[in-house]
Amino acid sequence: MSENSDPSVVENVVDSVTEKLHELSASAPSQPEEQPPVPTRYRLFNRQRSLHDIFGGGKPADVLLWRQKYLSGGILLGSTLGWLLFEKFGYTFLTIVGNILLMLMVVLFLWSNAAVFLHRPPPPLPELKLSEEMVASLASVFCAEINKVLAVAHDIALGKDVKLFLKVVAVLWGLSVVGGWFHFITLLYICTVIAHTLPVIYERYEDQIDGYAKVAVEHTQKQYRKLDASVISKLPWVTTKDKKLN
């Protein structure tokens, strides 16, 4: 009787041990499989933030990216009307400002006097006043930005950064060439149109534009390395500066 029961007992023990092993293996945390590294995506100007954050967020970014369509369209329409008045119809800035202020003052004067006779409330004109905090904040912002520009101009004038000097010369030369093509009002209107069209187009077709920009940047860097090796690195003040640094 014991001989017949021993094999069954052994089989039961083996079955229970295998079940426990299966349960332990199933409950043990599985090691995550190593995934291949995801290639970093190229973004225009190597930006790490969204276009909305780059423009400062808030209402200005919403206007430039057409998140507020009526306001963006109104600014673009107003710029177009102003450009037509100045460039096509020959009005001057002082003439338009004087006429607008004249009409505004006459309307407010008549409204105020009519309200007194008709026992109606006066026109809802807010108090025109600048607070000291607003003036101080604006002055501090402008002062900091002007100091940055002056510091860069100082370094360029003393020849501390040859590459930055060449970039500034190229930009100023481009501005002089473009300024010869258009009047200031026309150039300002073109900049306004570009600011209200290019960002929203880029946001909509971001992937395609980044692909073309990557190819263009690689080609530009290749040409710049050739120019640096053949011309810029051989300039006497550049070689002297490199020797001092070494």
mmCIF file of C-alpha atoms in Angstrom:
data_model
loop_
_atom_site.group_PDB
_atom_site.id
_atom_site.type_symbol
_atom_site.label_atom_id
_atom_site.label_comp_id
_atom_site.label_asym_id
_atom_site.label_seq_id
_atom_site.Cartn_x
_atom_site.Cartn_y
_atom_site.Cartn_z
ATOM 1 C CA MET A 1 0.000 0.000 0.000
ATOM 2 C CA SER A 2 2.870 2.405 0.869
ATOM 3 C CA GLU A 3 4.734 1.339 -2.274
ATOM 4 C CA ASN A 4 1.751 2.321 -4.424
ATOM 5 C CA SER A 5 1.309 5.671 -2.628
ATOM 6 C CA ASP A 6 4.952 6.781 -2.810
ATOM 7 C CA PRO A 7 5.006 7.529 -6.545
ATOM 8 C CA SER A 8 1.807 9.554 -6.306
ATOM 9 C CA VAL A 9 3.228 11.586 -3.425
ATOM 10 C CA VAL A 10 6.413 12.259 -5.369
ATOM 11 C CA GLU A 11 4.419 13.288 -8.438
ATOM 12 C CA ASN A 12 2.324 15.666 -6.330
ATOM 13 C CA VAL A 13 5.441 17.256 -4.840
ATOM 14 C CA VAL A 14 7.016 17.670 -8.284
ATOM 15 C CA ASP A 15 3.824 19.211 -9.679
ATOM 16 C CA SER A 16 3.564 21.675 -6.795
ATOM 17 C CA VAL A 17 7.235 22.677 -7.157
ATOM 18 C CA THR A 18 6.886 23.271 -10.927
ATOM 19 C CA GLU A 19 3.733 25.339 -10.360
ATOM 20 C CA LYS A 20 5.575 27.477 -7.780
ATOM 21 C CA LEU A 21 8.473 27.973 -10.201
ATOM 22 C CA HIS A 22 6.086 29.024 -12.960
ATOM 23 C CA GLU A 23 4.375 31.485 -10.623
ATOM 24 C CA LEU A 24 7.720 32.966 -9.526
ATOM 25 C CA SER A 25 8.925 33.326 -13.096
ATOM 26 C CA ALA A 26 5.654 34.969 -14.112
ATOM 27 C CA SER A 27 5.701 37.411 -11.175
ATOM 28 C CA ALA A 28 9.364 38.377 -11.638
ATOM 29 C CA PRO A 29 9.798 41.745 -13.370
ATOM 30 C CA SER A 30 10.830 41.316 -16.948
ATOM 31 C CA GLN A 31 13.895 43.174 -18.105
ATOM 32 C CA PRO A 32 13.038 45.896 -20.579
ATOM 33 C CA GLU A 33 14.336 45.282 -24.036
ATOM 34 C CA GLU A 34 16.938 47.691 -25.222
ATOM 35 C CA GLN A 35 15.467 49.926 -27.868
ATOM 36 C CA PRO A 36 17.562 51.546 -30.539
ATOM 37 C CA PRO A 37 18.242 55.237 -29.907
ATOM 38 C CA VAL A 38 15.771 57.540 -31.533
ATOM 39 C CA PRO A 39 17.536 59.917 -33.922
ATOM 40 C CA THR A 40 17.284 63.535 -32.881
ATOM 41 C CA ARG A 41 15.080 65.573 -35.139
ATOM 42 C CA TYR A 42 16.556 68.655 -36.763
ATOM 43 C CA ARG A 43 14.729 71.872 -36.049
ATOM 44 C CA LEU A 44 15.276 75.230 -37.653
ATOM 45 C CA PHE A 45 17.868 77.300 -35.713
ATOM 46 C CA ASN A 46 18.270 74.310 -33.332
ATOM 47 C CA ARG A 47 15.299 75.479 -31.320
ATOM 48 C CA GLN A 48 14.141 73.435 -28.350
ATOM 49 C CA ARG A 49 10.838 75.234 -27.737
ATOM 50 C CA SER A 50 7.684 75.623 -29.714
ATOM 51 C CA LEU A 51 7.171 78.562 -32.032
ATOM 52 C CA HIS A 52 4.539 79.985 -29.686
ATOM 53 C CA ASP A 53 7.012 80.033 -26.774
ATOM 54 C CA ILE A 54 9.759 81.588 -28.898
ATOM 55 C CA PHE A 55 7.485 84.529 -29.700
ATOM 56 C CA GLY A 56 7.013 85.092 -25.979
ATOM 57 C CA GLY A 57 3.647 83.400 -25.592
ATOM 58 C CA GLY A 58 0.533 85.304 -24.701
ATOM 59 C CA LYS A 59 -1.303 87.672 -26.992
ATOM 60 C CA PRO A 60 1.586 88.732 -29.291
ATOM 61 C CA ALA A 61 2.328 85.107 -30.164
ATOM 62 C CA ASP A 62 -1.372 84.419 -30.715
ATOM 63 C CA VAL A 63 -1.564 87.357 -33.126
ATOM 64 C CA LEU A 64 1.503 86.334 -35.136
ATOM 65 C CA LEU A 65 0.342 82.705 -35.345
ATOM 66 C CA TRP A 66 -3.251 83.667 -36.173
ATOM 67 C CA ARG A 67 -4.700 82.152 -33.005
ATOM 68 C CA GLN A 68 -6.828 85.312 -32.857
ATOM 69 C CA LYS A 69 -7.886 85.558 -36.470
ATOM 70 C CA TYR A 70 -9.903 88.771 -36.248
ATOM 71 C CA LEU A 71 -7.126 90.708 -34.529
ATOM 72 C CA SER A 72 -4.429 89.361 -36.872
ATOM 73 C CA GLY A 73 -6.549 90.134 -39.917
ATOM 74 C CA GLY A 74 -7.334 93.606 -38.563
ATOM 75 C CA ILE A 75 -3.637 94.415 -38.106
ATOM 76 C CA LEU A 76 -2.811 93.162 -41.582
ATOM 77 C CA LEU A 77 -5.721 95.092 -43.080
ATOM 78 C CA GLY A 78 -4.791 98.260 -41.198
ATOM 79 C CA SER A 79 -1.185 97.962 -42.359
ATOM 80 C CA THR A 80 -2.370 97.578 -45.944
ATOM 81 C CA LEU A 81 -4.618 100.643 -45.700
ATOM 82 C CA GLY A 82 -1.803 102.680 -44.142
ATOM 83 C CA TRP A 83 0.612 101.643 -46.869
ATOM 84 C CA LEU A 84 -1.915 102.624 -49.554
ATOM 85 C CA LEU A 85 -2.493 106.032 -47.938
ATOM 86 C CA PHE A 86 1.211 106.799 -47.583
ATOM 87 C CA GLU A 87 2.629 105.309 -50.759
ATOM 88 C CA LYS A 88 -0.167 105.335 -53.326
ATOM 89 C CA PHE A 89 -2.282 108.374 -52.375
ATOM 90 C CA GLY A 90 0.618 110.556 -51.240
ATOM 91 C CA TYR A 91 -0.534 111.396 -47.714
ATOM 92 C CA THR A 92 2.095 112.242 -45.136
ATOM 93 C CA PHE A 93 2.237 110.941 -41.589
ATOM 94 C CA LEU A 94 1.604 114.351 -40.008
ATOM 95 C CA THR A 95 -1.389 114.987 -42.279
ATOM 96 C CA ILE A 96 -3.098 111.711 -41.349
ATOM 97 C CA VAL A 97 -2.348 112.053 -37.633
ATOM 98 C CA GLY A 98 -3.537 115.673 -37.605
ATOM 99 C CA ASN A 99 -6.802 114.855 -39.383
ATOM 100 C CA ILE A 100 -7.537 111.895 -37.118
ATOM 101 C CA LEU A 101 -6.846 113.886 -33.941
ATOM 102 C CA LEU A 102 -8.901 116.815 -35.256
ATOM 103 C CA MET A 103 -11.926 114.619 -35.964
ATOM 104 C CA LEU A 104 -11.551 112.869 -32.607
ATOM 105 C CA MET A 105 -11.389 116.121 -30.637
ATOM 106 C CA VAL A 106 -14.397 117.623 -32.481
ATOM 107 C CA VAL A 107 -16.512 114.499 -31.903
ATOM 108 C CA LEU A 108 -15.624 114.344 -28.190
ATOM 109 C CA PHE A 109 -16.260 118.063 -27.728
ATOM 110 C CA LEU A 110 -19.693 117.917 -29.366
ATOM 111 C CA TRP A 111 -20.578 114.737 -27.488
ATOM 112 C CA SER A 112 -19.652 116.234 -24.113
ATOM 113 C CA ASN A 113 -21.639 119.434 -24.668
ATOM 114 C CA ALA A 114 -24.645 117.565 -26.044
ATOM 115 C CA ALA A 115 -24.589 115.264 -23.026
ATOM 116 C CA VAL A 116 -24.863 118.266 -20.686
ATOM 117 C CA PHE A 117 -27.932 119.677 -22.467
ATOM 118 C CA LEU A 118 -29.619 116.303 -22.876
ATOM 119 C CA HIS A 119 -28.778 115.172 -19.319
ATOM 120 C CA ARG A 120 -26.910 112.144 -20.618
ATOM 121 C CA PRO A 121 -23.640 110.687 -19.331
ATOM 122 C CA PRO A 122 -20.442 112.112 -20.856
ATOM 123 C CA PRO A 123 -18.337 110.050 -23.262
ATOM 124 C CA PRO A 124 -16.535 107.158 -21.539
ATOM 125 C CA LEU A 125 -13.042 108.589 -21.885
ATOM 126 C CA PRO A 126 -10.490 106.898 -19.590
ATOM 127 C CA GLU A 127 -7.892 108.891 -17.702
ATOM 128 C CA LEU A 128 -4.793 109.273 -19.860
ATOM 129 C CA LYS A 129 -1.895 108.781 -17.487
ATOM 130 C CA LEU A 130 1.339 106.795 -17.395
ATOM 131 C CA SER A 131 2.226 105.218 -14.084
ATOM 132 C CA GLU A 132 5.748 105.455 -12.685
ATOM 133 C CA GLU A 133 6.015 101.660 -12.550
ATOM 134 C CA MET A 134 5.229 101.351 -16.262
ATOM 135 C CA VAL A 135 7.768 104.009 -17.227
ATOM 136 C CA ALA A 136 10.441 102.455 -14.979
ATOM 137 C CA SER A 137 9.871 98.945 -16.353
ATOM 138 C CA LEU A 138 10.011 100.150 -19.962
ATOM 139 C CA ALA A 139 13.151 102.169 -19.261
ATOM 140 C CA SER A 140 14.885 99.183 -17.624
ATOM 141 C CA VAL A 141 14.036 96.898 -20.553
ATOM 142 C CA PHE A 142 15.257 99.391 -23.157
ATOM 143 C CA CYS A 143 18.368 100.153 -21.112
ATOM 144 C CA ALA A 144 19.323 96.470 -20.861
ATOM 145 C CA GLU A 145 18.821 95.855 -24.592
ATOM 146 C CA ILE A 146 20.740 99.000 -25.576
ATOM 147 C CA ASN A 147 23.623 98.001 -23.302
ATOM 148 C CA LYS A 148 23.805 94.600 -24.983
ATOM 149 C CA VAL A 149 23.952 96.213 -28.418
ATOM 150 C CA LEU A 150 26.621 98.661 -27.285
ATOM 151 C CA ALA A 151 28.709 95.859 -25.775
ATOM 152 C CA VAL A 152 28.588 93.899 -29.027
ATOM 153 C CA ALA A 153 29.452 97.046 -31.003
ATOM 154 C CA HIS A 154 32.399 97.667 -28.679
ATOM 155 C CA ASP A 155 33.774 94.154 -29.238
ATOM 156 C CA ILE A 156 33.336 94.480 -32.995
ATOM 157 C CA ALA A 157 35.023 97.887 -33.129
ATOM 158 C CA LEU A 158 38.062 96.574 -31.222
ATOM 159 C CA GLY A 159 38.356 93.548 -33.484
ATOM 160 C CA LYS A 160 37.763 90.980 -30.735
ATOM 161 C CA ASP A 161 35.443 88.805 -32.840
ATOM 162 C CA VAL A 162 36.261 88.666 -36.551
ATOM 163 C CA LYS A 163 33.450 86.267 -37.427
ATOM 164 C CA LEU A 164 30.845 88.471 -35.751
ATOM 165 C CA PHE A 165 32.329 91.478 -37.546
ATOM 166 C CA LEU A 166 31.882 89.761 -40.916
ATOM 167 C CA LYS A 167 28.298 88.808 -40.056
ATOM 168 C CA VAL A 168 27.421 92.380 -39.054
ATOM 169 C CA VAL A 169 29.029 93.762 -42.208
ATOM 170 C CA ALA A 170 26.998 91.333 -44.330
ATOM 171 C CA VAL A 171 23.741 92.263 -42.572
ATOM 172 C CA LEU A 172 24.359 96.013 -42.849
ATOM 173 C CA TRP A 173 25.317 95.683 -46.488
ATOM 174 C CA GLY A 174 22.113 93.710 -47.124
ATOM 175 C CA LEU A 175 20.061 96.406 -45.375
ATOM 176 C CA SER A 176 21.672 99.120 -47.490
ATOM 177 C CA VAL A 177 20.912 97.198 -50.670
ATOM 178 C CA VAL A 178 17.304 96.503 -49.676
ATOM 179 C CA GLY A 179 16.875 100.112 -48.527
ATOM 180 C CA GLY A 180 17.780 101.244 -52.014
ATOM 181 C CA TRP A 181 14.946 99.179 -53.473
ATOM 182 C CA PHE A 182 12.092 100.370 -51.217
ATOM 183 C CA HIS A 183 11.049 103.370 -49.169
ATOM 184 C CA PHE A 184 10.974 103.014 -45.400
ATOM 185 C CA ILE A 185 7.169 102.748 -45.294
ATOM 186 C CA THR A 186 7.192 100.027 -47.934
ATOM 187 C CA LEU A 187 9.945 98.137 -46.111
ATOM 188 C CA LEU A 188 8.008 98.396 -42.845
ATOM 189 C CA TYR A 189 4.867 97.114 -44.548
ATOM 190 C CA ILE A 190 6.784 94.188 -46.090
ATOM 191 C CA CYS A 191 8.165 93.271 -42.652
ATOM 192 C CA THR A 192 4.650 93.388 -41.190
ATOM 193 C CA VAL A 193 3.295 91.109 -43.908
ATOM 194 C CA ILE A 194 6.206 88.687 -43.461
ATOM 195 C CA ALA A 195 5.710 88.634 -39.679
ATOM 196 C CA HIS A 196 2.027 87.733 -40.125
ATOM 197 C CA THR A 197 2.503 85.106 -42.857
ATOM 198 C CA LEU A 198 5.815 83.229 -42.536
ATOM 199 C CA PRO A 199 5.402 82.052 -38.900
ATOM 200 C CA VAL A 200 1.943 80.560 -39.485
ATOM 201 C CA ILE A 201 3.105 78.922 -42.731
ATOM 202 C CA TYR A 202 6.116 77.441 -40.943
ATOM 203 C CA GLU A 203 3.953 76.164 -38.093
ATOM 204 C CA ARG A 204 1.657 74.421 -40.567
ATOM 205 C CA TYR A 205 4.406 72.882 -42.753
ATOM 206 C CA GLU A 206 7.068 72.514 -40.078
ATOM 207 C CA ASP A 207 8.337 69.039 -41.004
ATOM 208 C CA GLN A 208 8.833 69.810 -44.688
ATOM 209 C CA ILE A 209 10.536 73.154 -44.040
ATOM 210 C CA ASP A 210 12.869 71.671 -41.428
ATOM 211 C CA GLY A 211 13.963 69.013 -43.918
ATOM 212 C CA TYR A 212 14.871 71.569 -46.576
ATOM 213 C CA ALA A 213 16.510 73.817 -43.965
ATOM 214 C CA LYS A 214 18.721 70.956 -42.770
ATOM 215 C CA VAL A 215 20.073 70.448 -46.276
ATOM 216 C CA ALA A 216 20.653 74.187 -46.713
ATOM 217 C CA VAL A 217 22.423 74.530 -43.348
ATOM 218 C CA GLU A 218 24.718 71.590 -44.055
ATOM 219 C CA HIS A 219 25.649 73.061 -47.433
ATOM 220 C CA THR A 220 26.266 76.509 -45.884
ATOM 221 C CA GLN A 221 28.436 75.053 -43.118
ATOM 222 C CA LYS A 222 30.473 73.158 -45.705
ATOM 223 C CA GLN A 223 31.105 76.315 -47.705
ATOM 224 C CA TYR A 224 31.934 78.276 -44.553
ATOM 225 C CA ARG A 225 34.493 75.668 -43.465
ATOM 226 C CA LYS A 226 36.168 76.003 -46.853
ATOM 227 C CA LEU A 227 36.222 79.805 -46.503
ATOM 228 C CA ASP A 228 37.539 79.559 -42.951
ATOM 229 C CA ALA A 229 40.335 77.182 -43.938
ATOM 230 C CA SER A 230 41.382 79.133 -47.011
ATOM 231 C CA VAL A 231 40.888 82.790 -45.988
ATOM 232 C CA ILE A 232 39.787 83.597 -42.433
ATOM 233 C CA SER A 233 42.224 81.340 -40.566
ATOM 234 C CA LYS A 234 45.145 82.812 -42.545
ATOM 235 C CA LEU A 235 44.453 86.418 -41.562
ATOM 236 C CA PRO A 236 47.315 87.814 -39.440
ATOM 237 C CA TRP A 237 45.224 89.050 -36.501
ATOM 238 C CA VAL A 238 43.366 85.732 -36.323
ATOM 239 C CA THR A 239 46.557 83.658 -36.221
ATOM 240 C CA THR A 240 48.057 85.987 -33.601
ATOM 241 C CA LYS A 241 44.955 85.648 -31.438
ATOM 242 C CA ASP A 242 45.013 81.845 -31.724
ATOM 243 C CA LYS A 243 48.676 81.777 -30.661
ATOM 244 C CA LYS A 244 47.914 83.880 -27.607
ATOM 245 C CA LEU A 245 45.055 81.565 -26.632
ATOM 246 C CA ASN A 246 47.252 78.484 -27.062
#
